[in-house]
């Protein structure tokens, strides 16, 4: 398997082939804005000193952290341009992972279990980090007879390992909040998510927290790396994608996800996802 050096290239390869792709990222092109894509993502951080904003959770990144993200979760890696963040990212098409799972083993558990107490972040031990490197190196280096079978087998072993770690970690953290929350950023993010289906403006948020418009924008951007409006739009697109995938009609989705009219919804959704909502709904149900 080719090891990509661009996340955008790897995402496109994953979605086009309905398979999985591996990217080694260090001196990458400018990181994407807060975004959502139609594939699962495992992001293994070789060095830390960054932050990860995933939906309504804000994480510090430590060397050895692995993040598991599904196709409905908006995410943004902050402050990447100030210094390089070395990482290995694996993108996986949800349909492909279904073909690998069995009646006893659901290999998408780490991406789909989003009950109370879950965390996107798994901190791998030194032994687990070595295993992760072993599997990804073998997947991207094998080039001989049977390479396709070896590639798939290694990938399945890697998924089994990550899901075991996730399940064990979930049991340990059921009553804990693993995300990094900062004051007043914690309260702002929580308030936005609690009111995401209602009209939310900068002025309204500022009044809720007794802050000036400029100050609330500045502290949010400083802490998360993105703007309030981009964050709100991304969260609404996440909700819209989930509703469309569950069969909710397009005419109901735009209001249920917080957009004030269909034209705004159509424009924002198409820009973020790459296809109009009706086409996305048709593809998701096929």
Short mmCIF file of N, CA, C and O in Angstrom, two decimals, residues 60-132:
data_model
loop_
_atom_site.label_atom_id
_atom_site.label_comp_id
_atom_site.label_asym_id
_atom_site.label_seq_id
_atom_site.Cartn_x
_atom_site.Cartn_y
_atom_site.Cartn_z
N UNK A 60 -5.91 17.91 24.92
CA UNK A 60 -4.47 18.09 24.81
C UNK A 60 -3.92 16.87 24.08
O UNK A 60 -4.43 15.75 24.26
N UNK A 61 -2.88 17.04 23.31
CA UNK A 61 -2.25 15.91 22.63
C UNK A 61 -0.90 15.63 23.29
O UNK A 61 -0.07 16.53 23.44
N UNK A 62 -0.71 14.37 23.67
CA UNK A 62 0.55 13.90 24.24
C UNK A 62 1.12 12.85 23.30
O UNK A 62 0.37 12.10 22.68
N UNK A 63 2.43 12.80 23.20
CA UNK A 63 3.06 11.78 22.37
C UNK A 63 2.56 10.39 22.76
O UNK A 63 2.54 10.04 23.94
N UNK A 64 2.11 9.62 21.76
CA UNK A 64 1.56 8.29 22.02
C UNK A 64 0.05 8.24 22.05
O UNK A 64 -0.53 7.18 22.19
N UNK A 65 -0.60 9.40 21.91
CA UNK A 65 -2.06 9.44 21.86
C UNK A 65 -2.56 8.95 20.50
O UNK A 65 -1.96 9.24 19.46
N UNK A 66 -3.67 8.22 20.53
CA UNK A 66 -4.36 7.82 19.31
C UNK A 66 -5.81 8.25 19.43
O UNK A 66 -6.46 7.98 20.44
N UNK A 67 -6.31 8.93 18.41
CA UNK A 67 -7.68 9.43 18.41
C UNK A 67 -8.52 8.65 17.40
O UNK A 67 -8.06 8.40 16.27
N UNK A 68 -9.73 8.26 17.81
CA UNK A 68 -10.64 7.53 16.92
C UNK A 68 -11.86 8.42 16.66
O UNK A 68 -12.54 8.86 17.58
N UNK A 69 -12.12 8.68 15.39
CA UNK A 69 -13.12 9.66 14.97
C UNK A 69 -14.02 9.03 13.92
O UNK A 69 -13.52 8.37 13.00
N UNK A 70 -15.34 9.24 14.04
CA UNK A 70 -16.23 8.68 13.02
C UNK A 70 -16.63 9.71 11.98
O UNK A 70 -16.22 10.87 12.05
N UNK A 71 -17.45 9.28 11.02
CA UNK A 71 -17.76 10.12 9.86
C UNK A 71 -18.75 11.24 10.16
O UNK A 71 -19.02 12.07 9.29
N UNK A 72 -19.29 11.28 11.38
CA UNK A 72 -20.23 12.32 11.75
C UNK A 72 -19.63 13.36 12.68
O UNK A 72 -20.30 14.32 13.07
N UNK A 73 -18.37 13.19 13.06
CA UNK A 73 -17.76 14.05 14.07
C UNK A 73 -16.85 15.09 13.42
O UNK A 73 -15.86 14.76 12.76
N UNK A 74 -17.21 16.35 13.61
CA UNK A 74 -16.36 17.44 13.12
C UNK A 74 -15.10 17.49 13.97
O UNK A 74 -15.13 17.23 15.17
N UNK A 75 -13.98 17.83 13.34
CA UNK A 75 -12.74 17.86 14.10
C UNK A 75 -11.75 18.83 13.48
O UNK A 75 -11.82 19.16 12.30
N UNK A 76 -10.83 19.25 14.33
CA UNK A 76 -9.85 20.26 13.91
C UNK A 76 -8.62 20.15 14.77
O UNK A 76 -8.70 20.12 16.00
N UNK A 77 -7.47 20.04 14.12
CA UNK A 77 -6.19 19.98 14.81
C UNK A 77 -5.66 21.40 14.91
O UNK A 77 -5.38 22.05 13.90
N UNK A 78 -5.51 21.92 16.11
CA UNK A 78 -5.22 23.34 16.27
C UNK A 78 -3.72 23.64 16.27
O UNK A 78 -2.90 22.81 16.64
N UNK A 79 -3.42 24.85 15.82
CA UNK A 79 -2.08 25.43 15.89
C UNK A 79 -1.02 24.58 15.20
O UNK A 79 0.15 24.57 15.60
N UNK A 80 -1.41 23.87 14.16
CA UNK A 80 -0.47 22.97 13.50
C UNK A 80 0.62 23.73 12.74
O UNK A 80 1.71 23.24 12.54
N UNK A 81 0.33 24.96 12.31
CA UNK A 81 1.28 25.68 11.48
C UNK A 81 2.44 26.29 12.28
O UNK A 81 3.42 26.74 11.71
N UNK A 82 2.31 26.32 13.59
CA UNK A 82 3.38 26.90 14.41
C UNK A 82 4.56 25.94 14.56
O UNK A 82 5.68 26.34 14.68
N UNK A 83 4.29 24.66 14.54
CA UNK A 83 5.34 23.65 14.55
C UNK A 83 4.75 22.35 14.03
O UNK A 83 3.55 22.13 14.13
N UNK A 84 5.58 21.51 13.48
CA UNK A 84 5.09 20.28 12.85
C UNK A 84 4.56 19.30 13.89
O UNK A 84 5.11 19.19 14.99
N UNK A 85 3.49 18.62 13.55
CA UNK A 85 2.96 17.55 14.38
C UNK A 85 3.12 16.25 13.61
O UNK A 85 2.40 15.99 12.65
N UNK A 86 4.07 15.44 14.01
CA UNK A 86 4.32 14.17 13.33
C UNK A 86 3.25 13.18 13.73
O UNK A 86 3.03 12.94 14.92
N UNK A 87 2.61 12.56 12.76
CA UNK A 87 1.51 11.64 13.06
C UNK A 87 1.28 10.67 11.91
O UNK A 87 1.64 10.94 10.77
N UNK A 88 0.69 9.55 12.25
CA UNK A 88 0.25 8.57 11.25
C UNK A 88 -1.27 8.53 11.31
O UNK A 88 -1.85 8.37 12.39
N UNK A 89 -1.90 8.72 10.18
CA UNK A 89 -3.36 8.76 10.12
C UNK A 89 -3.86 7.66 9.20
O UNK A 89 -3.36 7.51 8.08
N UNK A 90 -4.83 6.90 9.68
CA UNK A 90 -5.44 5.84 8.88
C UNK A 90 -6.90 6.22 8.66
O UNK A 90 -7.64 6.47 9.62
N UNK A 91 -7.30 6.26 7.41
CA UNK A 91 -8.69 6.52 7.04
C UNK A 91 -9.32 5.21 6.58
O UNK A 91 -8.72 4.48 5.79
N UNK A 92 -10.54 4.95 7.05
CA UNK A 92 -11.18 3.66 6.79
C UNK A 92 -12.60 3.88 6.31
O UNK A 92 -13.38 4.60 6.97
N UNK A 93 -12.97 3.28 5.20
CA UNK A 93 -14.34 3.40 4.72
C UNK A 93 -15.26 2.55 5.59
O UNK A 93 -14.98 1.37 5.83
N UNK A 94 -16.36 3.11 6.11
CA UNK A 94 -17.26 2.35 6.99
C UNK A 94 -17.78 1.05 6.37
O UNK A 94 -17.93 0.05 7.08
N UNK A 95 -18.04 1.05 5.07
CA UNK A 95 -18.53 -0.16 4.42
C UNK A 95 -17.48 -1.26 4.43
O UNK A 95 -17.81 -2.45 4.56
N UNK A 96 -16.22 -0.89 4.30
CA UNK A 96 -15.15 -1.89 4.30
C UNK A 96 -15.02 -2.54 5.66
O UNK A 96 -14.83 -3.76 5.77
N UNK A 97 -15.14 -1.76 6.71
CA UNK A 97 -14.99 -2.31 8.06
C UNK A 97 -16.11 -3.31 8.37
O UNK A 97 -15.92 -4.26 9.12
N UNK A 98 -17.27 -3.10 7.76
CA UNK A 98 -18.38 -4.04 7.95
C UNK A 98 -18.04 -5.41 7.38
O UNK A 98 -18.41 -6.44 7.94
N UNK A 99 -17.33 -5.42 6.26
CA UNK A 99 -16.97 -6.70 5.63
C UNK A 99 -15.96 -7.47 6.47
O UNK A 99 -15.84 -8.69 6.33
N UNK A 100 -15.22 -6.79 7.33
CA UNK A 100 -14.21 -7.44 8.16
C UNK A 100 -14.78 -7.92 9.49
O UNK A 100 -14.19 -8.80 10.13
N UNK A 101 -15.89 -7.34 9.91
CA UNK A 101 -16.48 -7.68 11.21
C UNK A 101 -17.22 -9.01 11.13
O UNK A 101 -17.58 -9.49 10.06
N UNK A 102 -17.45 -9.59 12.29
CA UNK A 102 -18.21 -10.85 12.38
C UNK A 102 -19.35 -10.67 13.37
O UNK A 102 -19.49 -9.62 14.00
N UNK A 103 -20.15 -11.71 13.53
CA UNK A 103 -21.24 -11.65 14.49
C UNK A 103 -20.76 -11.51 15.91
O UNK A 103 -21.49 -11.01 16.77
N UNK A 104 -19.53 -11.92 16.18
CA UNK A 104 -18.97 -11.84 17.53
C UNK A 104 -18.05 -10.65 17.72
O UNK A 104 -17.80 -10.22 18.85
N UNK A 105 -17.52 -10.12 16.62
CA UNK A 105 -16.53 -9.05 16.72
C UNK A 105 -16.90 -7.89 15.79
O UNK A 105 -16.77 -8.00 14.56
N UNK A 106 -17.34 -6.79 16.39
CA UNK A 106 -17.66 -5.59 15.63
C UNK A 106 -16.44 -4.68 15.63
O UNK A 106 -16.14 -4.03 16.64
N UNK A 107 -15.73 -4.62 14.51
CA UNK A 107 -14.49 -3.86 14.44
C UNK A 107 -14.71 -2.36 14.34
O UNK A 107 -13.74 -1.58 14.33
N UNK A 108 -15.95 -1.92 14.27
CA UNK A 108 -16.23 -0.48 14.24
C UNK A 108 -16.61 0.06 15.63
O UNK A 108 -16.97 1.23 15.76
N UNK A 109 -16.52 -0.78 16.65
CA UNK A 109 -16.92 -0.38 18.00
C UNK A 109 -16.26 0.92 18.45
O UNK A 109 -16.91 1.82 18.99
N UNK A 110 -14.96 1.04 18.23
CA UNK A 110 -14.25 2.24 18.70
C UNK A 110 -14.71 3.51 17.98
O UNK A 110 -14.48 4.62 18.48
N UNK A 111 -15.35 3.35 16.82
CA UNK A 111 -15.83 4.50 16.06
C UNK A 111 -17.31 4.80 16.31
O UNK A 111 -17.75 5.93 16.10
N UNK A 112 -18.06 3.79 16.73
CA UNK A 112 -19.51 3.96 16.84
C UNK A 112 -20.03 4.00 18.27
O UNK A 112 -21.14 4.46 18.51
N UNK A 113 -19.25 3.53 19.24
CA UNK A 113 -19.68 3.56 20.63
C UNK A 113 -19.51 4.98 21.17
O UNK A 113 -18.40 5.40 21.49
N UNK A 114 -20.61 5.70 21.23
CA UNK A 114 -20.56 7.08 21.69
C UNK A 114 -21.53 7.30 22.84
O UNK A 114 -22.20 8.31 22.93
N UNK A 115 -21.60 6.29 23.72
CA UNK A 115 -22.43 6.42 24.92
C UNK A 115 -21.69 7.25 25.96
O UNK A 115 -20.51 7.56 25.82
N UNK A 116 -22.39 7.59 27.02
CA UNK A 116 -21.83 8.46 28.05
C UNK A 116 -20.56 7.85 28.63
O UNK A 116 -20.51 6.66 28.95
N UNK A 117 -19.54 8.65 28.77
CA UNK A 117 -18.29 8.18 29.35
C UNK A 117 -17.23 7.83 28.33
O UNK A 117 -16.10 7.52 28.72
N UNK A 118 -17.56 7.87 27.04
CA UNK A 118 -16.56 7.51 26.04
C UNK A 118 -15.53 8.63 25.88
O UNK A 118 -15.75 9.78 26.27
N UNK A 119 -14.42 8.29 25.27
CA UNK A 119 -13.40 9.28 24.91
C UNK A 119 -12.88 8.96 23.52
O UNK A 119 -12.78 7.79 23.14
N UNK A 120 -12.55 10.01 22.77
CA UNK A 120 -11.94 9.80 21.45
C UNK A 120 -10.47 9.42 21.58
O UNK A 120 -9.88 8.94 20.63
N UNK A 121 -9.89 9.71 22.74
CA UNK A 121 -8.45 9.56 22.91
C UNK A 121 -8.08 8.28 23.64
O UNK A 121 -8.62 7.97 24.71
N UNK A 122 -7.14 7.55 23.07
CA UNK A 122 -6.54 6.39 23.71
C UNK A 122 -5.06 6.67 23.85
O UNK A 122 -4.41 7.05 22.86
N UNK A 123 -4.53 6.54 25.05
CA UNK A 123 -3.09 6.73 25.19
C UNK A 123 -2.43 5.36 25.17
O UNK A 123 -2.66 4.52 26.04
N UNK A 124 -1.61 5.12 24.14
CA UNK A 124 -0.99 3.81 23.95
C UNK A 124 0.27 3.67 24.79
O UNK A 124 1.07 4.60 24.90
N UNK A 125 0.43 2.50 25.40
CA UNK A 125 1.67 2.20 26.12
C UNK A 125 2.80 2.06 25.11
O UNK A 125 2.58 2.00 23.90
N UNK A 126 4.01 2.00 25.61
CA UNK A 126 5.17 1.84 24.72
C UNK A 126 5.04 0.57 23.88
O UNK A 126 5.30 0.57 22.67
N UNK A 127 4.60 -0.51 24.51
CA UNK A 127 4.41 -1.78 23.79
C UNK A 127 3.33 -1.64 22.71
O UNK A 127 3.49 -2.12 21.58
N UNK A 128 2.24 -0.96 23.04
CA UNK A 128 1.17 -0.76 22.08
C UNK A 128 1.60 0.16 20.93
O UNK A 128 1.23 -0.06 19.78
N UNK A 129 2.40 1.18 21.25
CA UNK A 129 2.94 2.05 20.21
C UNK A 129 3.83 1.27 19.26
O UNK A 129 3.77 1.45 18.03
N UNK A 130 4.66 0.39 19.80
CA UNK A 130 5.53 -0.43 18.96
C UNK A 130 4.71 -1.34 18.05
O UNK A 130 5.05 -1.54 16.88
N UNK A 131 3.62 -1.88 18.59
CA UNK A 131 2.74 -2.74 17.78
C UNK A 131 2.08 -1.95 16.67
O UNK A 131 1.95 -2.42 15.53
N UNK A 132 1.64 -0.72 17.00
CA UNK A 132 1.02 0.13 15.99
C UNK A 132 1.99 0.39 14.84
O UNK A 132 1.64 0.28 13.66
#
